[in-house]
Short mmCIF file of C-alpha atoms in Angstrom, two decimals:
data_model
loop_
_atom_site.label_atom_id
_atom_site.label_comp_id
_atom_site.label_asym_id
_atom_site.label_seq_id
_atom_site.Cartn_x
_atom_site.Cartn_y
_atom_site.Cartn_z
CA MET A 1359 -53.29 270.69 233.41
CA LYS A 1360 -56.93 270.12 234.40
CA PRO A 1361 -59.03 273.05 234.61
CA LEU A 1362 -59.34 272.96 238.28
CA ASP A 1363 -56.02 273.79 237.97
CA PHE A 1364 -55.71 276.71 236.32
CA ILE A 1365 -58.97 277.95 238.71
CA LEU A 1366 -56.35 277.21 241.61
CA LEU A 1367 -53.59 278.81 240.32
CA HIS A 1368 -55.28 281.87 239.62
CA LEU A 1369 -56.00 282.18 242.94
CA ILE A 1370 -52.56 281.86 243.98
CA PHE A 1371 -51.52 285.24 241.55
CA VAL A 1372 -54.49 286.51 242.69
CA TYR A 1373 -53.39 286.47 246.09
CA LEU A 1374 -49.86 287.57 245.40
CA ASN A 1375 -50.81 290.77 244.06
CA LYS A 1376 -53.14 291.72 246.67
CA LEU A 1377 -49.65 291.52 248.69
CA LYS A 1378 -47.75 293.89 246.28
CA MET A 1379 -50.73 296.08 246.17
CA LYS A 1380 -50.44 296.46 249.92
CA ASN A 1381 -46.90 297.05 249.57
CA LEU A 1382 -45.77 294.16 251.07
CA ARG A 1383 -43.10 292.12 249.79
CA LEU A 1384 -41.94 287.87 250.26
CA LYS A 1385 -38.56 287.84 252.27
CA SER A 1386 -37.25 285.33 251.70
CA ASN A 1387 -37.61 281.82 249.00
CA ARG A 1388 -38.78 280.48 252.39
CA HIS A 1389 -42.03 281.83 251.47
CA PHE A 1390 -41.91 281.28 248.22
CA ALA A 1391 -41.48 277.62 249.11
CA VAL A 1392 -44.73 277.97 251.34
CA ILE A 1393 -46.29 279.55 248.62
CA LEU A 1394 -46.05 276.31 246.32
CA PHE A 1395 -46.34 273.60 248.50
CA SER A 1396 -49.63 274.91 249.55
CA LEU A 1397 -50.10 274.82 245.67
CA ALA A 1398 -49.26 271.45 245.39
CA ILE A 1399 -51.06 270.27 248.59
CA ALA A 1400 -54.46 272.09 246.68
CA ILE A 1401 -54.28 269.79 243.20
CA ALA A 1402 -52.22 267.10 244.23
CA PRO A 1403 -56.16 265.57 245.13
CA LEU A 1404 -57.01 266.06 241.51
CA HIS A 1405 -54.74 264.02 240.36
CA ALA A 1406 -55.35 261.44 242.44
CA ALA A 1407 -58.87 261.57 241.70
CA ASP A 1408 -57.73 261.29 238.08
CA GLY A 1409 -56.15 257.97 238.30
CA GLN A 1410 -58.93 255.98 240.18
CA ALA A 1411 -60.66 253.38 239.20
CA ASN A 1412 -63.81 252.77 237.32
CA TYR A 1413 -64.89 249.98 238.58
CA LEU A 1414 -62.62 248.16 240.63
CA PRO A 1415 -62.06 248.48 244.28
CA PRO A 1416 -58.31 250.28 244.96
CA GLY A 1417 -55.51 248.16 244.87
CA GLU A 1418 -57.18 244.97 242.55
CA PRO A 1419 -57.29 242.45 241.44
CA GLN A 1420 -53.48 242.35 242.66
CA ALA A 1421 -51.38 241.50 239.27
CA THR A 1422 -48.39 240.37 241.46
CA VAL A 1423 -49.84 238.03 243.97
CA LEU A 1424 -52.39 236.81 240.78
CA LEU A 1425 -49.89 236.01 238.65
CA ALA A 1426 -46.47 233.61 239.01
CA PRO A 1427 -43.21 235.83 237.90
CA PRO A 1428 -42.50 235.48 235.02
CA PRO A 1429 -39.59 232.94 233.49
CA LEU A 1430 -35.88 234.09 235.09
CA SER A 1431 -33.81 235.58 231.83
CA ASP A 1432 -30.96 233.05 232.20
CA SER A 1433 -33.55 229.53 232.52
CA ALA A 1434 -34.89 227.47 230.42
CA GLU A 1435 -37.95 228.20 230.05
CA GLN A 1436 -36.99 232.06 228.58
CA ALA A 1437 -35.30 229.84 226.62
CA ALA A 1438 -38.18 228.00 224.96
CA ASP A 1439 -40.73 230.79 225.79
CA LEU A 1440 -38.74 233.03 223.04
CA ALA A 1441 -37.86 230.25 220.24
CA GLU A 1442 -41.62 229.53 220.79
CA VAL A 1443 -41.63 233.73 219.04
CA GLN A 1444 -39.20 233.45 216.98
CA ALA A 1445 -40.76 230.46 215.12
CA VAL A 1446 -44.52 232.11 215.79
CA ALA A 1447 -42.90 235.51 214.52
CA HIS A 1448 -41.02 234.12 211.60
CA SER A 1449 -43.69 231.82 209.78
CA ALA A 1450 -46.92 234.02 210.61
CA SER A 1451 -47.83 235.17 207.44
CA SER A 1452 -48.14 238.75 205.86
CA ASP A 1453 -52.28 239.07 206.60
CA ASP A 1454 -51.50 237.91 209.77
CA LYS A 1455 -48.36 240.74 210.42
CA ALA A 1456 -50.89 243.23 208.87
CA ALA A 1457 -53.81 242.21 211.33
CA ALA A 1458 -51.55 242.11 213.88
CA PHE A 1459 -50.02 246.01 213.43
CA SER A 1460 -53.40 247.50 212.99
CA GLU A 1461 -54.52 246.65 215.94
CA LYS A 1462 -51.67 248.42 217.95
CA LYS A 1463 -55.11 250.85 219.02
CA PHE A 1464 -57.89 249.00 220.19
CA ASP A 1465 -61.19 249.28 221.57
CA VAL A 1466 -64.91 247.60 221.57
CA PHE A 1467 -65.33 247.87 218.03
CA ASN A 1468 -62.12 245.72 217.00
CA PHE A 1469 -65.19 242.96 218.00
CA THR A 1470 -67.82 244.14 215.73
CA PRO A 1471 -66.51 240.97 213.20
CA ALA A 1472 -67.97 238.94 216.07
CA VAL A 1473 -70.91 240.96 217.45
CA GLY A 1474 -72.34 242.51 213.68
CA ASP A 1475 -72.38 245.17 211.79
CA PHE A 1476 -74.66 247.28 213.26
CA PHE A 1477 -71.89 247.19 216.68
CA GLN A 1478 -70.15 250.96 215.00
CA PRO A 1479 -68.60 253.36 217.05
CA GLY A 1480 -70.98 257.31 217.36
CA LYS A 1481 -73.82 255.11 217.43
CA LEU A 1482 -74.48 252.93 221.23
CA PRO A 1483 -73.07 256.04 223.13
CA LYS A 1484 -73.43 254.41 226.84
CA THR A 1485 -72.24 251.47 225.03
CA GLU A 1486 -69.29 253.50 224.11
CA ALA A 1487 -68.32 255.28 227.54
CA PHE A 1488 -69.09 251.60 229.22
CA PHE A 1489 -66.47 249.64 227.26
CA HIS A 1490 -64.10 252.91 227.69
CA ARG A 1491 -63.98 252.57 230.93
CA VAL A 1492 -64.16 248.87 231.24
CA GLN A 1493 -60.76 249.21 228.82
CA LYS A 1494 -59.38 251.82 230.68
CA ASP A 1495 -59.66 250.02 234.25
CA ALA A 1496 -57.90 247.03 232.98
CA ALA A 1497 -54.75 248.71 231.33
CA SER A 1498 -54.07 250.26 234.76
CA VAL A 1499 -53.99 247.16 236.29
CA THR A 1500 -51.36 245.71 233.75
CA ASP A 1501 -49.78 248.95 233.36
CA GLY A 1502 -48.71 249.07 237.77
CA ALA A 1503 -47.89 244.91 237.07
CA LYS A 1504 -45.40 245.68 233.59
CA ASP A 1505 -43.80 248.27 235.88
CA PHE A 1506 -43.12 245.44 238.06
CA TYR A 1507 -42.00 242.77 236.61
CA LYS A 1508 -39.62 244.85 234.16
CA ARG A 1509 -39.68 241.72 231.84
CA PRO A 1510 -37.96 243.07 228.64
CA ARG A 1511 -39.85 242.60 225.43
CA PRO A 1512 -38.70 239.21 222.47
CA TYR A 1513 -37.17 242.21 220.41
CA VAL A 1514 -34.80 243.51 223.46
CA VAL A 1515 -33.63 239.87 223.71
CA ASP A 1516 -33.12 238.75 220.21
CA PRO A 1517 -33.03 242.16 218.05
CA SER A 1518 -34.18 240.51 214.37
CA LEU A 1519 -37.69 240.33 216.27
CA ALA A 1520 -37.60 244.28 216.17
CA VAL A 1521 -40.14 245.67 212.95
CA GLY A 1522 -42.08 248.55 213.12
CA LYS A 1523 -43.05 251.06 215.82
CA LEU A 1524 -41.65 249.36 219.26
CA GLU A 1525 -43.07 249.54 222.19
CA THR A 1526 -40.92 251.01 225.13
CA SER A 1527 -42.97 249.55 227.74
CA PHE A 1528 -42.04 246.00 230.06
CA SER A 1529 -43.05 242.90 228.53
CA TYR A 1530 -45.19 240.61 231.42
CA PRO A 1531 -48.50 240.62 231.61
CA SER A 1532 -49.62 241.61 228.26
CA GLY A 1533 -51.65 244.75 228.04
CA HIS A 1534 -53.40 243.89 224.82
CA SER A 1535 -53.95 240.35 226.16
CA THR A 1536 -55.47 241.38 229.75
CA GLU A 1537 -57.76 244.71 227.84
CA THR A 1538 -58.95 242.07 225.20
CA MET A 1539 -60.06 239.77 227.05
CA THR A 1540 -61.23 241.92 229.49
CA LEU A 1541 -63.51 243.29 227.09
CA ALA A 1542 -64.40 240.26 225.61
CA LEU A 1543 -65.60 238.67 228.72
CA VAL A 1544 -68.26 241.62 229.38
CA LEU A 1545 -68.90 241.94 226.00
CA ALA A 1546 -70.24 238.33 225.87
CA ARG A 1547 -72.60 239.11 228.46
CA VAL A 1548 -73.84 241.44 226.41
CA PHE A 1549 -74.43 238.87 223.45
CA PRO A 1550 -74.27 235.83 225.33
CA ASP A 1551 -75.46 234.35 222.25
CA LYS A 1552 -71.64 235.58 220.12
CA GLN A 1553 -69.59 234.14 223.57
CA ASN A 1554 -67.29 231.96 221.43
CA ALA A 1555 -66.91 233.92 218.54
CA ILE A 1556 -66.45 237.25 220.74
CA ILE A 1557 -63.96 235.22 223.10
CA ALA A 1558 -62.33 233.85 219.51
CA HIS A 1559 -61.07 236.97 218.60
CA ALA A 1560 -59.91 238.13 221.95
CA ARG A 1561 -57.51 235.05 222.34
CA LEU A 1562 -56.74 235.98 218.48
CA MET A 1563 -56.26 239.93 219.21
CA GLY A 1564 -53.58 238.52 221.50
CA TRP A 1565 -51.35 236.24 219.68
CA HIS A 1566 -51.26 238.80 216.92
CA ARG A 1567 -49.31 240.04 220.15
CA VAL A 1568 -46.42 236.70 219.52
CA GLU A 1569 -46.33 237.07 215.93
CA ILE A 1570 -44.94 240.76 215.74
CA GLY A 1571 -42.54 239.30 218.38
CA ARG A 1572 -43.94 242.03 220.70
CA HIS A 1573 -44.87 239.46 223.28
CA TYR A 1574 -43.92 236.08 224.99
CA PRO A 1575 -46.36 233.04 224.78
CA THR A 1576 -46.62 232.87 228.44
CA VAL A 1577 -47.20 236.59 228.49
CA ILE A 1578 -50.45 236.05 226.33
CA TYR A 1579 -51.85 233.48 229.11
CA ALA A 1580 -50.95 235.12 232.08
CA GLY A 1581 -53.26 238.73 230.67
CA ARG A 1582 -55.79 235.98 230.13
CA VAL A 1583 -56.03 234.93 233.61
CA LEU A 1584 -55.56 238.56 234.55
CA ALA A 1585 -58.98 239.71 232.70
CA GLN A 1586 -61.33 236.81 234.33
CA ALA A 1587 -59.53 238.85 237.74
CA ILE A 1588 -60.55 241.74 236.44
CA VAL A 1589 -63.67 241.03 235.72
CA ARG A 1590 -65.02 239.13 238.94
CA GLU A 1591 -63.81 242.49 240.49
CA MET A 1592 -65.79 244.48 238.91
CA ASN A 1593 -68.85 242.08 238.70
CA ALA A 1594 -68.70 242.64 242.22
CA ASN A 1595 -69.80 246.76 242.26
CA PRO A 1596 -72.81 247.93 241.69
CA ASP A 1597 -72.34 250.65 238.84
CA PHE A 1598 -71.04 248.13 237.11
CA GLN A 1599 -74.05 246.38 237.58
CA LYS A 1600 -75.93 249.99 236.85
CA ASP A 1601 -74.48 249.87 233.98
CA LEU A 1602 -73.89 247.06 231.76
CA ALA A 1603 -77.32 246.70 232.11
CA GLU A 1604 -78.26 250.00 230.43
CA VAL A 1605 -75.90 249.14 228.23
CA LYS A 1606 -77.59 245.72 227.60
CA ALA A 1607 -81.27 247.80 227.14
CA GLU A 1608 -79.36 250.34 224.64
CA VAL A 1609 -78.31 247.29 222.59
CA ALA A 1610 -81.43 245.81 223.01
CA ALA A 1611 -83.30 248.97 221.52
CA ALA A 1612 -80.52 249.14 218.62
CA GLN A 1613 -81.28 245.82 217.64
CA LYS A 1614 -85.18 246.39 217.15
#
């Protein structure tokens, strides 16, 4: 519960205490319902605001319009998709799998190998906050699409692929692929001379998810397409452009 929620609750209880002090009693449960309904109406906009994107217009990009539906569960395409996951997962090296598991939680500083050792958390506050907002926006787009398509993950279809701590969310499109490529496309604006290395690192992080049976290849590819649409929408936002300019300035100062 947010601090403002507590304030509203406090005001309600103060009001109830005043009623009690005046020897007024609530005559039925209906009065409680009215009060609770009023409280819910007051608090709801606060939570709605919490869900607003930083740089994306409401409802954009529409992943379910942009992306083709995933393969049908009983189709030859699904069988081929699963077969590739099985082949990739069973042939992946222990180092690749270890890297994949280490990336379960990630942020823009996973790209430090591609950018340079100076690019570290805690040293670039504007940059860190900016990319946190970018990643949060990308995640909100993929979450809605996953719940719409409800594609089971590969290890649900083939339990032999189930290793490590398993996610409970659906599979299409890949959150890792979408978020890492979104971060990469924006980060490449800050470091244009390192664009190829940054994009390659995002592709690798997405592919790691196939190597541990978390996603199908088609899910990874869908995430990359969705990332391009997300960044296109962000580029049209003046706040995004302003914040990006501040990030570029902060990074330039740090490199002097």
